[in-house]
Tab-separated table of C-alpha atoms and ligand atoms in Angstrom:
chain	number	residue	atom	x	y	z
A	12	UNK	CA	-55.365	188.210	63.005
A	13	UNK	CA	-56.005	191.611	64.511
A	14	UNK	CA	-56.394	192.660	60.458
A	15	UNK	CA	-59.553	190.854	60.359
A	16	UNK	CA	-61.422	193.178	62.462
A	17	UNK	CA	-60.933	195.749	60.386
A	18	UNK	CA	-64.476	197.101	59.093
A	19	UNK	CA	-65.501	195.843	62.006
A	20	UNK	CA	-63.872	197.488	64.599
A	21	UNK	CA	-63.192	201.079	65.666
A	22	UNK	CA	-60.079	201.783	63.826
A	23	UNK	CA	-58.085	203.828	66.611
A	24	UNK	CA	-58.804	200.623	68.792
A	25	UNK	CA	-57.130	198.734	66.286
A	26	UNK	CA	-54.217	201.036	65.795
A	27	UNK	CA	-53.453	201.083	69.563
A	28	UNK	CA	-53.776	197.359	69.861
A	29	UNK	CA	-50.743	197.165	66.954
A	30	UNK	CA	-48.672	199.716	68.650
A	31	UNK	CA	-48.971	198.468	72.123
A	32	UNK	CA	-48.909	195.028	70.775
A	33	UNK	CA	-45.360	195.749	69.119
A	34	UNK	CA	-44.236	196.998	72.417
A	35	UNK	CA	-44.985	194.214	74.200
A	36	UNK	CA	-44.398	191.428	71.171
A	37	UNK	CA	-42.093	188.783	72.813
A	38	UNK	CA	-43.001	189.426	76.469
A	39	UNK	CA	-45.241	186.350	78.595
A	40	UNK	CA	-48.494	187.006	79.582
A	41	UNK	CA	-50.230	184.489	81.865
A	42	UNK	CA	-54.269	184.446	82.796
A	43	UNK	CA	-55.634	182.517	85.619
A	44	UNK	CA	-58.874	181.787	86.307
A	45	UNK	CA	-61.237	178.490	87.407
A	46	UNK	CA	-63.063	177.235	84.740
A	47	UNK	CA	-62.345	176.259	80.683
A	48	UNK	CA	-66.395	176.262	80.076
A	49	UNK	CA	-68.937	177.885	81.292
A	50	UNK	CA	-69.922	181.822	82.153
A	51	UNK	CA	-68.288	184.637	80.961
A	52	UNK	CA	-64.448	184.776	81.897
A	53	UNK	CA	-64.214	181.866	79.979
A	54	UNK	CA	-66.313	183.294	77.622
A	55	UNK	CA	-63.466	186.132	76.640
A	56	UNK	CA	-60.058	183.761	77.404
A	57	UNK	CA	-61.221	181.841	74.699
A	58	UNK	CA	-61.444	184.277	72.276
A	59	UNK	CA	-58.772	186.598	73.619
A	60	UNK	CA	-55.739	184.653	74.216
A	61	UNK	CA	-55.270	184.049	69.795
A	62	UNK	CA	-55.367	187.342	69.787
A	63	UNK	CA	-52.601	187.901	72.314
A	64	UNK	CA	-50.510	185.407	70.256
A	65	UNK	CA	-51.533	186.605	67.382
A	66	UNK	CA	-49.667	189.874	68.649
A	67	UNK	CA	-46.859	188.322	68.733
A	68	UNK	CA	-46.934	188.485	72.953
A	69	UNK	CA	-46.688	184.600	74.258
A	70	UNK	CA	-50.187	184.279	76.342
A	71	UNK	CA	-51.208	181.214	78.249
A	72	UNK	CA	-54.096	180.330	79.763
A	73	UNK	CA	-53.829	178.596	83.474
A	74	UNK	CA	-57.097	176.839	85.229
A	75	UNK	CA	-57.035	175.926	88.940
A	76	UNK	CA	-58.102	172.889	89.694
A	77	UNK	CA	-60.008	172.062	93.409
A	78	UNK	CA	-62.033	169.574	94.779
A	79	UNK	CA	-66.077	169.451	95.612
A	80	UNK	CA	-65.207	171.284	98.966
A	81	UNK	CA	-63.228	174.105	97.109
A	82	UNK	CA	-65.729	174.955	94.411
A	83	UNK	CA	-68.255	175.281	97.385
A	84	UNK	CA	-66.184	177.304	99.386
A	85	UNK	CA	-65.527	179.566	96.233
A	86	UNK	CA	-69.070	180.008	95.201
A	87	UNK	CA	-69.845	181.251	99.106
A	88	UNK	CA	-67.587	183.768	98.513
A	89	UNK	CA	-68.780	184.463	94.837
A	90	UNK	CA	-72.605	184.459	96.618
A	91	UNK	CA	-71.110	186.716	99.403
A	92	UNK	CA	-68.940	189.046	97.869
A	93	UNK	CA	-72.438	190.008	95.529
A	94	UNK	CA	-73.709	190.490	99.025
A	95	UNK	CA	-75.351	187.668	100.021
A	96	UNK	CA	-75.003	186.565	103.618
A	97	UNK	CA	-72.978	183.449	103.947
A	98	UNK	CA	-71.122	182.253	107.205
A	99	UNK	CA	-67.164	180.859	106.737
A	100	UNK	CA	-65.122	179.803	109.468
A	101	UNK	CA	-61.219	179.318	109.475
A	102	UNK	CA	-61.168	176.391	108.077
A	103	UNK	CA	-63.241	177.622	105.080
A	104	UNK	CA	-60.248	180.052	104.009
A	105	UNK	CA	-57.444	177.968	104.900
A	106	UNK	CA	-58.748	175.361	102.539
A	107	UNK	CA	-59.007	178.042	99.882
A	108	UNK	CA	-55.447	178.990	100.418
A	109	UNK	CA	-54.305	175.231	100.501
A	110	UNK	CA	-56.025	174.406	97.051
A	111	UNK	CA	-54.102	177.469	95.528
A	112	UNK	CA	-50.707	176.488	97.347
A	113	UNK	CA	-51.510	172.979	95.667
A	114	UNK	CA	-51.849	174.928	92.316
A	115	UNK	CA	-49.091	176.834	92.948
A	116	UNK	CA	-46.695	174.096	93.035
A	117	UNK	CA	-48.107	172.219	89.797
A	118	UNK	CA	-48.818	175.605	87.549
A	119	UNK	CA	-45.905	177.456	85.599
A	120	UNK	CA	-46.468	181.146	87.293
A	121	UNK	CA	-43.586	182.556	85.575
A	122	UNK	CA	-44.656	185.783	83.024
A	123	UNK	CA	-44.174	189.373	83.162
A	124	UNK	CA	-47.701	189.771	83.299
A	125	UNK	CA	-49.821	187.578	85.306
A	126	UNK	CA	-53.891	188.656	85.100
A	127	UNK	CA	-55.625	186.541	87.637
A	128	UNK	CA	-59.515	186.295	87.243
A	129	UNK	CA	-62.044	186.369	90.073
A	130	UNK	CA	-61.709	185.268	93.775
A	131	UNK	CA	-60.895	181.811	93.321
A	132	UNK	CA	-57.364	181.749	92.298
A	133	UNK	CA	-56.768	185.451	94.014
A	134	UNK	CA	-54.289	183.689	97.119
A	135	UNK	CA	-51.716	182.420	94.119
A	136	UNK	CA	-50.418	186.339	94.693
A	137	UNK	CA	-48.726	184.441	97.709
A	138	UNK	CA	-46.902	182.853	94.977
A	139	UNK	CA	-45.581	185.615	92.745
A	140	UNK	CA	-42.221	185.570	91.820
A	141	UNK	CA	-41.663	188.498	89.458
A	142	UNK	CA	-43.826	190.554	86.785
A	143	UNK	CA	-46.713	192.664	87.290
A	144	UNK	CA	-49.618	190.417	88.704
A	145	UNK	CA	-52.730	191.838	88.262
A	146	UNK	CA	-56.345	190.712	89.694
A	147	UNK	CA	-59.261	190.959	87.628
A	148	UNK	CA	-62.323	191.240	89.740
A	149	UNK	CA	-65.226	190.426	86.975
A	150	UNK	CA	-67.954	190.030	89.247
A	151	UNK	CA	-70.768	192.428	91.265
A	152	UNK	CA	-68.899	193.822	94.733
A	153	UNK	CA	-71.060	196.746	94.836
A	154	UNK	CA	-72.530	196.024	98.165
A	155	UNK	CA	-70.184	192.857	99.804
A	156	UNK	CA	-70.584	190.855	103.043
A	157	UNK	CA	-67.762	192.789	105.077
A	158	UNK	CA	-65.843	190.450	106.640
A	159	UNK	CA	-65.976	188.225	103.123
A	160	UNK	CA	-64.442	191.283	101.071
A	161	UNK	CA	-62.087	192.532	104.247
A	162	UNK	CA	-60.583	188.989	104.138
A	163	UNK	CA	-60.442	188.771	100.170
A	164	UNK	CA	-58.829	191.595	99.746
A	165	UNK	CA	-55.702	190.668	102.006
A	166	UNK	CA	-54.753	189.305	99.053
A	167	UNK	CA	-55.619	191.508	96.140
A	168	UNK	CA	-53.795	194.198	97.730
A	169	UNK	CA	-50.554	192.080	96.983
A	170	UNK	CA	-51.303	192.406	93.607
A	171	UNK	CA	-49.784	195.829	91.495
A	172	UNK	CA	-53.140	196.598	90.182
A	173	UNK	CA	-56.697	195.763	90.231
A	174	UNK	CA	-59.372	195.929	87.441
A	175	UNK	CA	-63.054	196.115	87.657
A	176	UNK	CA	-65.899	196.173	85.337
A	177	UNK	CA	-67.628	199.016	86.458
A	178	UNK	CA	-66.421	202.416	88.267
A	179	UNK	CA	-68.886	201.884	91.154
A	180	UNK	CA	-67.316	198.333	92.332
A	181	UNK	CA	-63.947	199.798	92.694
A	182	UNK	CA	-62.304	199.432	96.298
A	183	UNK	CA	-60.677	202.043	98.323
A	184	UNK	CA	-56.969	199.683	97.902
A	185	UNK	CA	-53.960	201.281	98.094
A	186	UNK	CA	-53.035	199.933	94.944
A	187	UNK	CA	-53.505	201.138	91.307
A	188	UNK	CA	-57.622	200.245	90.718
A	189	UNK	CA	-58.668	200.540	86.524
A	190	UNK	CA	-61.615	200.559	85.335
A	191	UNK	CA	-62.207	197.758	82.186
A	192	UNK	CA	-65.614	196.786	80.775
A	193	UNK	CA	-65.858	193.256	79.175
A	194	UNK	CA	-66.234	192.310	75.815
A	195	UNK	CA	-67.502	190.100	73.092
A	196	UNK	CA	-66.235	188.941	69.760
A	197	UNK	CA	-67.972	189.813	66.849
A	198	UNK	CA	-66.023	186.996	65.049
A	199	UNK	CA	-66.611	184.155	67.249
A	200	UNK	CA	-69.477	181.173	66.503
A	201	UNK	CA	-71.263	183.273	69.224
A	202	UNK	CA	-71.842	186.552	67.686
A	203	UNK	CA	-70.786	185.608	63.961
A	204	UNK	CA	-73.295	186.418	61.606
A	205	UNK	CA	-75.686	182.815	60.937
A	206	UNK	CA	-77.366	182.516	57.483
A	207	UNK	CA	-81.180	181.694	57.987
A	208	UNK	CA	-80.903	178.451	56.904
A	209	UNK	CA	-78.440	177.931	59.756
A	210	UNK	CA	-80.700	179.474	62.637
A	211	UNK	CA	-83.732	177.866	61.030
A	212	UNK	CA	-81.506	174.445	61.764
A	213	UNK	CA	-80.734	175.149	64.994
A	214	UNK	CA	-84.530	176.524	66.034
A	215	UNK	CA	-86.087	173.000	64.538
A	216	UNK	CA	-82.737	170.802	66.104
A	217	UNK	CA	-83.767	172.746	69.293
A	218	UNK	CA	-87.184	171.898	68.786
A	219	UNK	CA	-88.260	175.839	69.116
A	220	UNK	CA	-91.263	176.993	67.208
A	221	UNK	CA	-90.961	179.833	65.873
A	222	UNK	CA	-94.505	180.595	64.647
A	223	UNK	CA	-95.086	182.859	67.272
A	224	UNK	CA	-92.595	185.759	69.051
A	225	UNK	CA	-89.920	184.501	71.364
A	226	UNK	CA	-88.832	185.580	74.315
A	227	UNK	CA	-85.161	184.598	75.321
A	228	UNK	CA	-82.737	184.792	78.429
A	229	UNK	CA	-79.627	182.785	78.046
A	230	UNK	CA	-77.528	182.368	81.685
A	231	UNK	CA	-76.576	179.856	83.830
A	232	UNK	CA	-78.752	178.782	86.088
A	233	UNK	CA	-77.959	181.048	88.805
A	234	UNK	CA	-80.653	182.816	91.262
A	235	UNK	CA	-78.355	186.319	90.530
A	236	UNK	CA	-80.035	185.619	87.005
A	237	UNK	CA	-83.807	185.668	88.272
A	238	UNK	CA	-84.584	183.130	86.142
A	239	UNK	CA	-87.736	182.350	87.728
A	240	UNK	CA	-88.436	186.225	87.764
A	241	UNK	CA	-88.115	185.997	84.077
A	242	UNK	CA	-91.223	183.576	84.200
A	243	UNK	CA	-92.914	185.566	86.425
A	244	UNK	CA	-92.469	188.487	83.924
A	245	UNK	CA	-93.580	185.836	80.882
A	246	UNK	CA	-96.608	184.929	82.933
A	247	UNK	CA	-97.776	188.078	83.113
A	248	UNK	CA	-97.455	189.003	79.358
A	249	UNK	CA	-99.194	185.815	78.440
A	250	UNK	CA	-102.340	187.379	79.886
A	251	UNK	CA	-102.433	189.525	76.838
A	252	UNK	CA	-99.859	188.992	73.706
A	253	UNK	CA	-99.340	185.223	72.462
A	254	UNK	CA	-95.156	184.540	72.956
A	255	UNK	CA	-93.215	181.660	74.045
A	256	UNK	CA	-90.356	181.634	76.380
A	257	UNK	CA	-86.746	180.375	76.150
A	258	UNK	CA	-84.467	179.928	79.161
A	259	UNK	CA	-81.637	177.981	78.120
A	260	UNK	CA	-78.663	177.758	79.924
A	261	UNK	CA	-75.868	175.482	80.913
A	262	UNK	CA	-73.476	174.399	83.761
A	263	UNK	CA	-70.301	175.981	84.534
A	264	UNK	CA	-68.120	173.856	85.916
A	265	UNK	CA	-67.119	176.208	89.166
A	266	UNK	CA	-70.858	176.340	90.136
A	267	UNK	CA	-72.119	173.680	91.730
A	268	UNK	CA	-75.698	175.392	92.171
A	269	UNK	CA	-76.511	175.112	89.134
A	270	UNK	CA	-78.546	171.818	89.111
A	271	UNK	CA	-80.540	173.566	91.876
A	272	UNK	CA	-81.351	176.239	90.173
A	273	UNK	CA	-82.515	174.379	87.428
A	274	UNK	CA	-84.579	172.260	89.111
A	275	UNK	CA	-86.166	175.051	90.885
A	276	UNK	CA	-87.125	176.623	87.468
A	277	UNK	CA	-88.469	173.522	86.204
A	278	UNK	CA	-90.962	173.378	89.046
A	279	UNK	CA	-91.605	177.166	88.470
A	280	UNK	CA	-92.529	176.490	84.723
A	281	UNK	CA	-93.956	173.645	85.919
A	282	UNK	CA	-95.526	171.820	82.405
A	283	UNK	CA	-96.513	174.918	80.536
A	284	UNK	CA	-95.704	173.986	77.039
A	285	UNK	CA	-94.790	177.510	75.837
A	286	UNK	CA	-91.805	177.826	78.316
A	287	UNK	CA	-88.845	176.254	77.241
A	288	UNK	CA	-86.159	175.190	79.200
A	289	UNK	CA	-83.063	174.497	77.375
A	290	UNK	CA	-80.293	172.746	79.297
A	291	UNK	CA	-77.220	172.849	76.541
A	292	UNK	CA	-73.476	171.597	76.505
A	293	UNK	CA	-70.371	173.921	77.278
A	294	UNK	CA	-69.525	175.185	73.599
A	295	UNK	CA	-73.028	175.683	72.372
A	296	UNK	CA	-72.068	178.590	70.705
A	297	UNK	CA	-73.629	178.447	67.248
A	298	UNK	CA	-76.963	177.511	69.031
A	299	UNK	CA	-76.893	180.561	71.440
A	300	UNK	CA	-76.283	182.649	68.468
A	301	UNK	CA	-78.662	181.519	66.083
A	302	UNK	CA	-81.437	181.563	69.522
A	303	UNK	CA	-80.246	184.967	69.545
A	304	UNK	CA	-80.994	186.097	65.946
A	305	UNK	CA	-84.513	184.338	66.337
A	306	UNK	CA	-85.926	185.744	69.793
A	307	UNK	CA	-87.648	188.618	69.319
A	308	UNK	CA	-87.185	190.247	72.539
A	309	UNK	CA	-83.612	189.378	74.693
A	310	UNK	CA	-84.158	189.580	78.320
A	311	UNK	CA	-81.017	189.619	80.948
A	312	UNK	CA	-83.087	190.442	84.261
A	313	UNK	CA	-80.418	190.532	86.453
A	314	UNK	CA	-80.218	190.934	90.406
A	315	UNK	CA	-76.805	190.926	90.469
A	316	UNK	CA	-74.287	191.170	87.756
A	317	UNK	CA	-70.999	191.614	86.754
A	318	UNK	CA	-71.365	192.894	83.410
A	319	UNK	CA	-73.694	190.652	81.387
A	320	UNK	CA	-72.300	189.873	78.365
A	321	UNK	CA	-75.344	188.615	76.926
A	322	UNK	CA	-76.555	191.841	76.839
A	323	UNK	CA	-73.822	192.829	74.490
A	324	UNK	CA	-73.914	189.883	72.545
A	325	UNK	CA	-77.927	190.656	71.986
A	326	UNK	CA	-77.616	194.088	71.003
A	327	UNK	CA	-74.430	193.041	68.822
A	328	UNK	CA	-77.277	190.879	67.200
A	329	UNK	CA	-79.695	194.415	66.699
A	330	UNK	CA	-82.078	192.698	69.548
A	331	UNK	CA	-84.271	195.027	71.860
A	332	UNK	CA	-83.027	194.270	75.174
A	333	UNK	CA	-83.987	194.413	78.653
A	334	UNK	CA	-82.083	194.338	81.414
A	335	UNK	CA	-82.092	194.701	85.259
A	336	UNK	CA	-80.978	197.819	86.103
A	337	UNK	CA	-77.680	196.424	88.098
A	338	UNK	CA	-74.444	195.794	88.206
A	339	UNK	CA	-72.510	196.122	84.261
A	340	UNK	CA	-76.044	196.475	82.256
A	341	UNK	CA	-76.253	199.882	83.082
A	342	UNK	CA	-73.556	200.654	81.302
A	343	UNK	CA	-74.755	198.952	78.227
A	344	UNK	CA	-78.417	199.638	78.129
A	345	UNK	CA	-78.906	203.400	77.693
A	346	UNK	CA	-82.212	203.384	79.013
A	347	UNK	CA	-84.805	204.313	76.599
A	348	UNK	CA	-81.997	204.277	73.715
A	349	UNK	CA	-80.132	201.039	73.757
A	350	UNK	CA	-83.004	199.022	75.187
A	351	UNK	CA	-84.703	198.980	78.532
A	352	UNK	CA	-83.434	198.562	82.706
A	353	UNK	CA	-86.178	197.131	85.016
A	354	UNK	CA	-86.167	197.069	88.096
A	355	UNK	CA	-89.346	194.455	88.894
A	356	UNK	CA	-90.908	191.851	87.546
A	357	UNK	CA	-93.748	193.794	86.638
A	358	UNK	CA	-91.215	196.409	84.598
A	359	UNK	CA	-90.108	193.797	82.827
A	360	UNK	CA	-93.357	192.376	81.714
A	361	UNK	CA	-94.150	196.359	81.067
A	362	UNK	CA	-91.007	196.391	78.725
A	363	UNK	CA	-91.755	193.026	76.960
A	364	UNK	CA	-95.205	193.934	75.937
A	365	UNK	CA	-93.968	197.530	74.950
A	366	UNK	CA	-91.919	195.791	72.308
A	367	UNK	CA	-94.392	193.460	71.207
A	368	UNK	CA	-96.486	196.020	70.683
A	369	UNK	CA	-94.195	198.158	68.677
A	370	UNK	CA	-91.818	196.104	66.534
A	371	UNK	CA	-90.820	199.681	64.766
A	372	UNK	CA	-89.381	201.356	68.471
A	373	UNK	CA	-87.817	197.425	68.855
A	374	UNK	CA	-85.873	197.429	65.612
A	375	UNK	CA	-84.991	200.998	66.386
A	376	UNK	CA	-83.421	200.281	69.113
A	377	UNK	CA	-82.000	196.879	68.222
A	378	UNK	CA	-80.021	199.206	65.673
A	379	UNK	CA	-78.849	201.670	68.221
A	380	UNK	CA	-77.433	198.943	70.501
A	381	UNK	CA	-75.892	197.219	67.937
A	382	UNK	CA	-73.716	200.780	67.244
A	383	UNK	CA	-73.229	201.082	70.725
A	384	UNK	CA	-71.763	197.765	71.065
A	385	UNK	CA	-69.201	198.306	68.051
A	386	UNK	CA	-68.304	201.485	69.373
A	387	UNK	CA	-67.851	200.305	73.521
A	388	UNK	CA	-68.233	196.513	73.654
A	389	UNK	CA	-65.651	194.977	71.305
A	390	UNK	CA	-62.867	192.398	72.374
A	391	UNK	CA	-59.994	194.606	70.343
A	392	UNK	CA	-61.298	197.610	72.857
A	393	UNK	CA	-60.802	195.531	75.668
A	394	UNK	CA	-57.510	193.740	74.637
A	395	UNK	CA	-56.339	197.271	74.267
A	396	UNK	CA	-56.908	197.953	77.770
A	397	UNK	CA	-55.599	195.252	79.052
A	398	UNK	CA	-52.204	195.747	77.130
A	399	UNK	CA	-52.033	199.394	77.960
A	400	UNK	CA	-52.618	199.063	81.674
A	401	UNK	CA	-49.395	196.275	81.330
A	402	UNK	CA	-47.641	199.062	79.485
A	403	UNK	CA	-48.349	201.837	81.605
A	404	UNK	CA	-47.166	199.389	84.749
A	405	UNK	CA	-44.024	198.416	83.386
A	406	UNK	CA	-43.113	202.568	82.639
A	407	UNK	CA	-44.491	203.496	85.627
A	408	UNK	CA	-43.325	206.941	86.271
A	409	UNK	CA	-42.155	207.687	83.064
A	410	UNK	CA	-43.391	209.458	80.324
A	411	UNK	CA	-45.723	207.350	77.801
A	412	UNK	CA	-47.980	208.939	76.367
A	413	UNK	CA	-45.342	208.661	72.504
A	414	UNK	CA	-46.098	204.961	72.367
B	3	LIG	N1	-73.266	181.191	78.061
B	3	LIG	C1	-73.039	180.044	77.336
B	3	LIG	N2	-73.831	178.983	77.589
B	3	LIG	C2	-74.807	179.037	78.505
B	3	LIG	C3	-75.011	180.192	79.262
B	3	LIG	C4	-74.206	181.274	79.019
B	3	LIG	O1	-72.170	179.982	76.469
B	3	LIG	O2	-75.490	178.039	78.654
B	3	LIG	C5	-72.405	182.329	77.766
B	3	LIG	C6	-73.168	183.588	77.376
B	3	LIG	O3	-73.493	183.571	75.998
B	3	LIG	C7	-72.153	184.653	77.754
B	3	LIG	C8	-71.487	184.060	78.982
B	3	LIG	O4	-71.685	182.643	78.918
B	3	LIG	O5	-71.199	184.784	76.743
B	3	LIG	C9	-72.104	184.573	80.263
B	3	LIG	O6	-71.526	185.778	80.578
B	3	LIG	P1	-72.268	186.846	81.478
B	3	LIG	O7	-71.337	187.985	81.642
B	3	LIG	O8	-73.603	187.164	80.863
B	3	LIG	O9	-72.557	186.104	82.854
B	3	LIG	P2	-71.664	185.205	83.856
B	3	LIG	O10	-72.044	183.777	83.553
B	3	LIG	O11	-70.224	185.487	83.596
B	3	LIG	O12	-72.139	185.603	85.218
């Protein structure tokens, strides 16, 4: 398994991942998270739990399950701990808490590592039995709604470690706090590499011309996305270079916004023909990848943002990328190098025209990001991580560094 990155990935990386792997071969390692489809958690589980196995270290993979009320609840907090203002009461939180003691009962906890993903199943801590239990905090908490966070985190200090995305969300917790980018898969039917014929299929099933430049920004429909800033942007570069626009996205099934969203950004685009709004299946993989390989320019104009892996996935794809200038995408676009952050609607339409303009700088920089990516972005890299924070857990105090 791990033997068929090889080429692909950065060969320490792969080395580490077979030593710590053989250390840990035989030993359970449970994730937890909300959703099977949809955004980028799932995005990763998919592709790294095979890997785990593949190891030789028995991973599972654990959704919560919750009602209307729950997933509501959740995405307040989601919405609040990226700092939106949102009010909760008692009851709010108590019903969180109920849905994971519900879970609780019905899930297998037992591992000796237990990663759980994101605020909604962070109170199953109350539940831990033995092994290290870490929480995996993948989304923006840069600037969070006090009393939101302050409540939240009365649980992930339970936990023996924490892991964010990005240095600048970590908490002051008394606990251990590691930093872990994302990743992507360069082997997956997302960022696999598509013959022509096979995007050329997918662009006509689609019903995407592709006579003229595209523009693309894949993401749910979620207002952190900006997706009607993107059109905004589009607008304005319509007033002088012929493109269309592609904003295709689909539901996850932990956000119930998304229909509103979409709807909003259908009035938005209202009936201009060149902006195409795309709402696909969970496991459109192959699509998004071959809409990848055909845009010309990838935007991911972020207000808020976790990471972004479909800024990595773009640049894995040698795309020019643009990016708001938040959250993970900082640490992916090197500005000027790896692509471009924004800040405005009116950088971004800046930025898009810039690489219109200048297909040369574009493919320049496609190729730089796509290096970058191999070098920092890769799922081995981050599978790594993960088993070496395990590892350095279950030694704590002793010496490790002879693995
Ligand atoms: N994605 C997808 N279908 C969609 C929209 C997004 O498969 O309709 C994928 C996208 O390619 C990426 C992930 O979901 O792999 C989104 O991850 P990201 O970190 O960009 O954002 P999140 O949704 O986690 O906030």
């Amino acid at each position: 398994m791990i033997s068929q990155y090889s080429g692909i990935s950065p060969t320490g990386d792969l080395l580490l991942l077979q030593k710590l792997g053989a250390k840990l071969r035989k030993k359970s390692f449970l994730h937890v998270n909300s959703t099977k489809a949809g955004g980028g958690v799932a995005e990763i589980l998919q592709r790294m739990i095979p890997i785990l196995n593949g190891l030789g270290i028995n991973t599972r993979w654990e959704i919560i399950e919750g009602d209307d009320r729950f997933f509501d609840i959740t995405k307040k907090i989601h919405n609040a701990m990226q700092g939106n203002p949102e009010k909760f009461t008692k009851d709010m939180w108590d019903h969180h808490y109920e849905i994971n003691r519900m879970n609780a009962a019905k899930l297998d906890l037992d591992a000796n590592a237990v990663l759980i993903h994101d605020p909604q199943p962070a109170p199953l801590i109350k539940f831990r039995k033995k092994g290290k239990w870490i929480w995996r905090c993948h989304i923006d908490v840069s600037n969070p709604v006090k009393e939101v966070c302050d409540h939240l985190m009365r649980y992930c200090s339970k936990y023996q470690a924490a892991v964010f995305s990005v240095a600048r969300f970590a908490r002051a917790m008394a606990i251990d706090e590691f930093i872990i980018p994302p990743s992507i898969d360069p082997l997956s039917d997302k960022n696999r590499d598509l013959t022509a014929e096979e995007i050329n299929e997918t662009m006509d099933r689609l019903k995407i011309p592709q006579d003229r430049p595209i523009i693309l920004q894949v993401s749910r429909f979620d207002r952190f996305k900006d997706p009607v800033g993107v059109i905004e942007a589009y607008k304005t570069v319509r007033k002088y270079n012929d493109c269309i626009l592609v904003l295709a996205g689909s539901p996850a099934t932990d956000d119930p916004e998304g229909e509103i969203v979409l709807n909003e950004v259908r009035e938005y685009a209202a009936d201009d023909p060149d902006i195409h709004i795309l709402l696909l299946p969970p496991f459109s993989d192959r699509d998004i990848n071959a809409m990848q390989r055909a845009a010309t320019v990838i935007l991911q104009k972020s207000l808020k943002e976790g990471f972004g892996l479909t800024v990595s996935e773009a640049m894995w794809k040698a795309k020019p990328v643009i990016g708001g200038a938040v959250g993970g995408i900082p640490l992916q676009i090197v500005h000027g190098a790896t692509g471009f952050l924004v800040h405005s609607v009116e950088g971004a339409a800046f930025r898009i025209r810039q690489f219109l303009n200048n297909p040369e700088m574009a493919w320049r920089m496609g190729e730089k990001g796509r290096e970058y990516v191999r070098k920092n972005f890769l799922i081995t890299r981050q599978t790594r991580d993960y088993l070496s924070i395990w590892y350095s857990l279950e030694n704590k105090g002793r010496n490790i560094l002879e693995l």
